[in-house]
Amino acid sequence: MPSASSHTVAVLLYEGVQLLDVAGPLDAFAAANEYGGGYDLRTASLNGAAVRTSSGVLLGVDCSVDGLPGELGTLIVPGAPDWRPSVLDRDLRQALTALATGARRTAAVCAGAFPLASTGLLDGRRAATHWELARHLADRFPRVQVDADSIFVRDGTFYTSAGVTSGIDLTLALIEEDLGADAARAVARHLVVFLARPGGQSQFSVRARIGQPRTPALRTVLDLVTENPAAEHTLDSLARQVGLSPRHLTRLFRAETDTSPARFVEHVRLEAACTLLVTGTDPLDAVARHAGFGSPETMRRVFQRELGITPGAYRTRFSTTAGSPHRHIPNA
């Protein structure tokens, strides 16, 4: 476990990085210094010049990569919405390889997994990235075991995380490793974020994430389930409604949505239950019935498996008195 005293945290900046990928982890580490941390925060670019972020903000740096200490405690690799230039930049790849090899741990935020993967250091390892980019990462770097759902993943001394705000989740986990749960909890309170978010990447609805499949019959099935989660949606009944065999419908699901009919139905019902829990006051048995689970016990098992939290705890955590719930929607 690395010591937080005299622990250098370096963020490697390059053209087009996402501003929040940089600011989120830095602010979390800076807050940790108020609770016993000893993080020495540095920013560096390849040549020491300022870089332009994807939002157009110009970021100055402390030094070039050559000016960083020989041994880093933590190397942070932010991502860029347009990840392609980063994996083609030979100088960036060489600098990143040298820094990551010498760092005690390396953490990539969101699309930062792409330049890190280009070094080969993630080969054979599990890695996370934003769910919209997971397939691109897997296609570009087939030796990387891409996890499209986790908020962040640790494999050895390498850490990777999902969408931009998950860089804060990841940093809190690193702070907990260094300083313990109490300090990490204090930082989370200071930043007004959860110490550990339940579930996986959940920014968008199940139906919206799948998009529009090519096959009209499959689109019809998706809409039928989404419009009425509580209806009987067995494989046989769904196939019958669109004039397909169950086997053919299953093949279409796999080919065009990368999931199964049963899993899609379950996630739509989970999404419906999440909404009912945080926008209403119905008892759990009514929520389970309206969402299509049938019984509170079935609903509880799905919540525990998919989100790591009970329906009752979910309602308590995400309901608001202002009537604008924080929606935590599962992945398909």
Coordinates of C-alpha atoms in Angstrom, one line a residue:
M1 CA 0.0 0.0 0.0
P2 CA 1.6 3.3 -1.0
S3 CA 2.1 5.9 1.7
A4 CA 0.3 9.1 1.4
S5 CA 3.2 11.1 2.9
S6 CA 5.3 12.6 0.1
H7 CA 3.1 10.8 -2.4
T8 CA 3.4 12.5 -5.8
V9 CA 0.3 12.5 -8.0
A10 CA 1.0 13.4 -11.6
V11 CA -1.6 14.1 -14.2
L12 CA -0.4 13.6 -17.8
L13 CA -2.0 16.2 -20.0
Y14 CA -2.3 16.2 -23.8
E15 CA -4.3 18.0 -26.4
G16 CA -8.0 17.5 -26.3
V17 CA -8.3 16.1 -22.7
Q18 CA -11.6 16.3 -20.9
L19 CA -11.4 19.0 -18.3
L20 CA -13.3 17.1 -15.6
D21 CA -11.1 14.1 -16.0
V22 CA -8.3 16.4 -14.8
A23 CA -10.0 18.6 -12.3
G24 CA -12.1 15.8 -10.5
P25 CA -9.2 13.7 -9.3
L26 CA -7.0 16.7 -8.5
D27 CA -9.7 18.3 -6.4
A28 CA -10.4 15.0 -4.6
F29 CA -6.7 14.5 -3.8
A30 CA -6.4 18.2 -2.7
A31 CA -9.4 17.7 -0.4
A32 CA -7.7 14.6 1.1
N33 CA -4.8 16.7 2.1
E34 CA -7.1 18.4 4.6
Y35 CA -7.8 15.0 6.2
G36 CA -4.3 13.6 6.7
G37 CA -3.1 13.2 3.1
G38 CA 0.3 14.3 1.9
Y39 CA -0.3 14.4 -1.8
D40 CA 2.0 16.5 -4.0
L41 CA 0.0 17.3 -7.0
R42 CA 1.7 17.9 -10.4
T43 CA 0.5 18.4 -13.9
A44 CA 2.7 17.7 -16.9
S45 CA 2.6 17.7 -20.7
L46 CA 5.0 16.2 -23.1
N47 CA 7.0 19.4 -23.7
G48 CA 5.8 21.5 -20.7
A49 CA 3.5 23.6 -22.9
A50 CA -0.1 24.4 -22.0
V51 CA -2.8 22.1 -23.6
R52 CA -6.2 22.9 -24.9
T53 CA -9.0 20.8 -23.4
S54 CA -12.0 19.4 -25.4
S55 CA -14.1 22.3 -24.0
G56 CA -11.7 24.9 -25.3
V57 CA -10.2 25.8 -21.9
L58 CA -6.4 26.3 -21.9
L59 CA -4.6 24.4 -19.1
G60 CA -1.2 25.3 -18.0
V61 CA 1.1 22.7 -16.5
D62 CA 3.8 22.5 -13.9
C63 CA 6.4 20.9 -16.0
S64 CA 7.3 18.6 -18.9
V65 CA 7.3 14.9 -18.4
D66 CA 11.0 15.1 -18.0
G67 CA 10.6 17.4 -15.0
L68 CA 8.5 14.9 -13.0
P69 CA 10.1 13.0 -10.1
G70 CA 11.7 9.7 -11.1
E71 CA 9.2 7.7 -9.0
L72 CA 5.6 8.6 -9.0
G73 CA 3.1 7.5 -6.4
T74 CA 0.1 7.8 -8.7
L75 CA -0.1 8.6 -12.4
I76 CA -3.4 9.9 -13.7
V77 CA -4.2 9.5 -17.3
P78 CA -7.2 11.6 -18.3
G79 CA -9.3 10.8 -21.4
A80 CA -10.2 12.8 -24.5
P81 CA -13.7 12.6 -26.1
D82 CA -11.9 12.1 -29.4
W83 CA -9.6 9.3 -28.3
R84 CA -8.1 8.4 -31.7
P85 CA -5.3 11.0 -31.8
S86 CA -4.1 9.8 -28.4
V87 CA -3.5 6.2 -29.5
L88 CA -1.7 7.4 -32.7
D89 CA 0.7 9.8 -30.8
R90 CA 4.0 7.9 -30.6
D91 CA 5.6 10.5 -28.3
L92 CA 2.6 10.3 -25.9
R93 CA 2.7 6.5 -26.0
Q94 CA 6.4 6.4 -25.2
A95 CA 6.1 8.9 -22.3
L96 CA 3.1 7.1 -20.9
T97 CA 4.9 3.8 -21.0
A98 CA 7.9 5.1 -19.1
L99 CA 5.8 7.0 -16.5
A100 CA 3.4 4.0 -15.9
T101 CA 6.2 1.6 -15.7
G102 CA 7.9 3.6 -13.0
A103 CA 4.7 4.6 -11.1
R104 CA 3.5 2.7 -8.1
R105 CA 0.0 2.8 -9.5
T106 CA -1.6 4.1 -12.7
A107 CA -5.2 5.3 -13.0
A108 CA -6.9 6.1 -16.3
V109 CA -10.1 8.1 -16.3
C110 CA -12.8 7.4 -18.9
A111 CA -11.3 7.4 -22.4
G112 CA -7.8 7.6 -20.8
A113 CA -8.0 3.8 -21.1
F114 CA -7.3 4.2 -24.8
P115 CA -3.8 5.8 -24.6
L116 CA -3.0 3.5 -21.7
A117 CA -4.0 0.5 -23.7
S118 CA -1.9 1.6 -26.6
T119 CA 1.2 1.0 -24.5
G120 CA 0.3 -2.7 -24.1
L121 CA 0.3 -2.4 -20.3
L122 CA -3.4 -3.3 -20.2
D123 CA -3.0 -6.5 -22.3
G124 CA -4.6 -9.4 -20.5
R125 CA -6.0 -7.1 -17.8
R126 CA -9.6 -6.0 -17.1
A127 CA -10.3 -2.4 -17.9
A128 CA -13.3 -0.1 -17.7
T129 CA -14.2 2.9 -19.8
H130 CA -17.3 4.9 -20.6
W131 CA -20.1 2.6 -21.8
E132 CA -20.4 4.4 -25.1
L133 CA -16.7 3.7 -25.8
A134 CA -16.4 0.1 -24.5
R135 CA -17.0 -1.6 -27.8
H136 CA -14.4 0.7 -29.5
L137 CA -11.9 -0.1 -26.8
A138 CA -12.5 -3.9 -27.2
D139 CA -12.3 -3.7 -31.0
R140 CA -9.1 -1.6 -31.0
F141 CA -7.4 -3.5 -28.2
P142 CA -8.7 -7.1 -28.3
R143 CA -6.1 -8.2 -25.7
V144 CA -7.8 -6.0 -23.1
Q145 CA -10.7 -7.5 -21.1
V146 CA -13.2 -4.6 -21.3
D147 CA -15.7 -4.2 -18.5
A148 CA -18.5 -2.1 -19.9
D149 CA -20.5 -1.8 -16.7
S150 CA -18.2 -1.2 -13.7
I151 CA -17.7 2.3 -12.3
F152 CA -14.0 1.5 -12.0
V153 CA -11.8 -1.6 -12.2
R154 CA -8.5 -2.5 -10.5
D155 CA -6.2 -5.0 -12.0
G156 CA -2.9 -5.2 -10.3
T157 CA -1.4 -1.7 -10.1
F158 CA -3.7 -0.4 -12.9
Y159 CA -7.0 1.3 -12.4
T160 CA -9.5 2.3 -15.0
S161 CA -12.8 4.1 -14.7
A162 CA -16.0 4.8 -16.6
G163 CA -17.5 8.2 -17.5
V164 CA -15.9 11.5 -16.5
T165 CA -17.4 11.8 -13.0
S166 CA -16.3 8.3 -12.2
G167 CA -12.8 9.7 -11.9
I168 CA -13.9 11.0 -8.6
D169 CA -15.2 7.6 -7.5
L170 CA -11.9 6.1 -8.5
T171 CA -9.9 8.7 -6.7
L172 CA -11.9 8.2 -3.5
A173 CA -11.0 4.5 -3.7
L174 CA -7.3 5.4 -4.0
I175 CA -7.6 7.7 -1.1
E176 CA -9.3 5.0 1.0
E177 CA -6.4 2.7 0.1
D178 CA -3.9 5.3 1.4
L179 CA -5.7 6.9 4.3
G180 CA -8.5 4.6 5.3
A181 CA -12.3 4.7 5.0
D182 CA -12.8 7.5 7.5
A183 CA -10.7 9.9 5.5
A184 CA -12.2 8.9 2.2
R185 CA -15.7 9.3 3.7
A186 CA -14.7 12.8 4.9
V187 CA -13.5 13.7 1.4
A188 CA -16.8 12.4 -0.1
R189 CA -18.8 14.5 2.3
H190 CA -16.7 17.5 1.4
L191 CA -17.3 17.0 -2.3
V192 CA -21.0 16.1 -1.7
V193 CA -20.7 12.8 -3.5
F194 CA -21.3 9.2 -2.5
L195 CA -18.3 7.3 -1.2
A196 CA -19.4 4.3 -3.2
R197 CA -22.1 4.4 -5.8
P198 CA -24.4 1.3 -6.0
G199 CA -24.6 -0.5 -9.3
G200 CA -22.8 0.1 -12.5
Q201 CA -22.7 2.8 -15.2
S202 CA -26.3 4.0 -15.3
Q203 CA -26.5 7.4 -16.9
F204 CA -29.1 6.5 -19.5
S205 CA -32.2 4.4 -19.9
V206 CA -32.2 0.8 -21.0
R207 CA -34.1 1.5 -24.2
A208 CA -32.1 4.6 -25.2
R209 CA -28.8 2.8 -24.7
I210 CA -29.8 0.0 -27.2
G211 CA -30.9 2.5 -29.8
Q212 CA -32.7 1.5 -33.0
P213 CA -32.0 -2.1 -34.1
R214 CA -32.1 -2.8 -37.8
T215 CA -34.8 -5.4 -37.7
P216 CA -38.4 -3.9 -37.4
A217 CA -39.6 -7.0 -35.4
L218 CA -36.9 -6.5 -32.9
R219 CA -37.7 -2.8 -32.5
T220 CA -41.3 -3.7 -31.9
V221 CA -40.4 -6.1 -29.2
L222 CA -38.2 -3.5 -27.4
D223 CA -41.0 -1.0 -27.6
L224 CA -43.6 -3.5 -26.3
V225 CA -41.5 -4.3 -23.2
T226 CA -40.6 -0.7 -22.5
E227 CA -44.2 0.5 -22.9
N228 CA -45.6 -2.1 -20.4
P229 CA -43.0 -3.7 -18.2
A230 CA -45.6 -5.4 -16.1
A231 CA -47.1 -7.4 -19.0
E232 CA -46.2 -11.1 -19.6
H233 CA -43.0 -10.9 -21.5
T234 CA -41.8 -14.5 -21.8
L235 CA -39.6 -15.4 -24.8
D236 CA -42.5 -17.4 -26.3
S237 CA -45.0 -14.6 -25.9
L238 CA -42.7 -12.0 -27.4
A239 CA -41.8 -14.1 -30.3
R240 CA -45.4 -14.9 -31.0
Q241 CA -46.4 -11.2 -31.1
V242 CA -43.9 -10.5 -33.9
G243 CA -44.3 -13.7 -35.8
L244 CA -40.8 -15.1 -35.1
S245 CA -39.6 -18.3 -33.6
P246 CA -38.1 -18.0 -30.1
R247 CA -34.8 -19.1 -31.4
H248 CA -34.7 -16.5 -34.1
L249 CA -35.7 -13.7 -31.7
T250 CA -32.9 -14.7 -29.4
R251 CA -30.4 -14.6 -32.2
L252 CA -31.6 -11.2 -33.2
F253 CA -31.3 -9.9 -29.7
R254 CA -27.7 -11.2 -29.4
A255 CA -26.7 -9.9 -32.8
E256 CA -28.2 -6.4 -32.6
T257 CA -28.4 -5.6 -28.9
D258 CA -25.6 -7.8 -27.4
T259 CA -28.0 -9.0 -24.7
S260 CA -30.8 -11.6 -24.3
P261 CA -34.6 -11.1 -24.3
A262 CA -34.8 -12.1 -20.6
R263 CA -32.1 -9.8 -19.6
F264 CA -33.6 -6.9 -21.5
V265 CA -37.0 -7.5 -19.8
E266 CA -35.4 -7.7 -16.4
H267 CA -33.5 -4.5 -16.9
V268 CA -36.5 -2.6 -18.1
R269 CA -38.4 -3.8 -15.1
L270 CA -35.5 -2.8 -12.9
E271 CA -35.5 0.7 -14.4
A272 CA -39.3 1.0 -13.9
A273 CA -39.0 -0.1 -10.3
C274 CA -36.2 2.5 -9.7
T275 CA -38.5 5.2 -11.1
L276 CA -41.5 4.1 -9.0
L277 CA -39.4 3.9 -5.8
V278 CA -38.1 7.5 -6.0
T279 CA -41.1 9.2 -7.5
G280 CA -43.9 7.6 -5.4
T281 CA -44.8 6.2 -2.0
D282 CA -46.4 2.9 -3.0
P283 CA -45.3 0.0 -0.8
L284 CA -42.7 -2.4 -2.1
D285 CA -45.3 -5.1 -3.1
A286 CA -47.1 -2.6 -5.2
V287 CA -43.9 -1.4 -6.8
A288 CA -42.9 -5.0 -7.6
R289 CA -46.3 -5.7 -9.2
H290 CA -46.4 -2.5 -11.3
A291 CA -42.8 -3.0 -12.5
G292 CA -43.5 -6.6 -13.5
F293 CA -41.5 -8.5 -10.9
G294 CA -44.6 -10.0 -9.3
S295 CA -43.2 -10.2 -5.8
P296 CA -41.1 -8.0 -3.5
E297 CA -38.7 -11.0 -3.0
T298 CA -38.0 -11.3 -6.8
M299 CA -37.5 -7.6 -7.0
R300 CA -35.1 -7.6 -4.0
R301 CA -33.0 -10.4 -5.6
V302 CA -32.6 -8.4 -8.8
F303 CA -31.8 -5.2 -7.0
Q304 CA -29.1 -6.9 -4.9
R305 CA -27.6 -8.7 -7.9
E306 CA -27.6 -5.7 -10.3
L307 CA -27.2 -2.7 -8.0
G308 CA -25.9 -4.2 -4.7
I309 CA -28.6 -2.5 -2.7
T310 CA -32.1 -3.4 -1.5
P311 CA -35.2 -1.6 -3.0
G312 CA -35.9 0.0 0.4
A313 CA -32.4 1.3 0.7
Y314 CA -32.5 2.6 -2.9
R315 CA -35.6 4.6 -2.2
T316 CA -34.1 6.1 1.0
R317 CA -30.9 7.0 -0.8
F318 CA -32.2 8.5 -4.0
S319 CA -35.6 10.0 -3.1
T320 CA -35.7 13.8 -2.6
T321 CA -38.1 16.1 -0.9
A322 CA -37.9 18.4 -3.9
G323 CA -39.5 15.7 -6.1
S324 CA -36.6 15.5 -8.6
P325 CA -35.0 12.1 -7.9
H326 CA -31.5 11.1 -8.6
R327 CA -32.2 8.3 -11.0
H328 CA -30.0 5.3 -11.0
I329 CA -30.9 3.3 -14.1
P330 CA -29.4 -0.1 -14.8
N331 CA -27.6 -1.2 -18.0
A332 CA -29.0 -3.6 -20.5

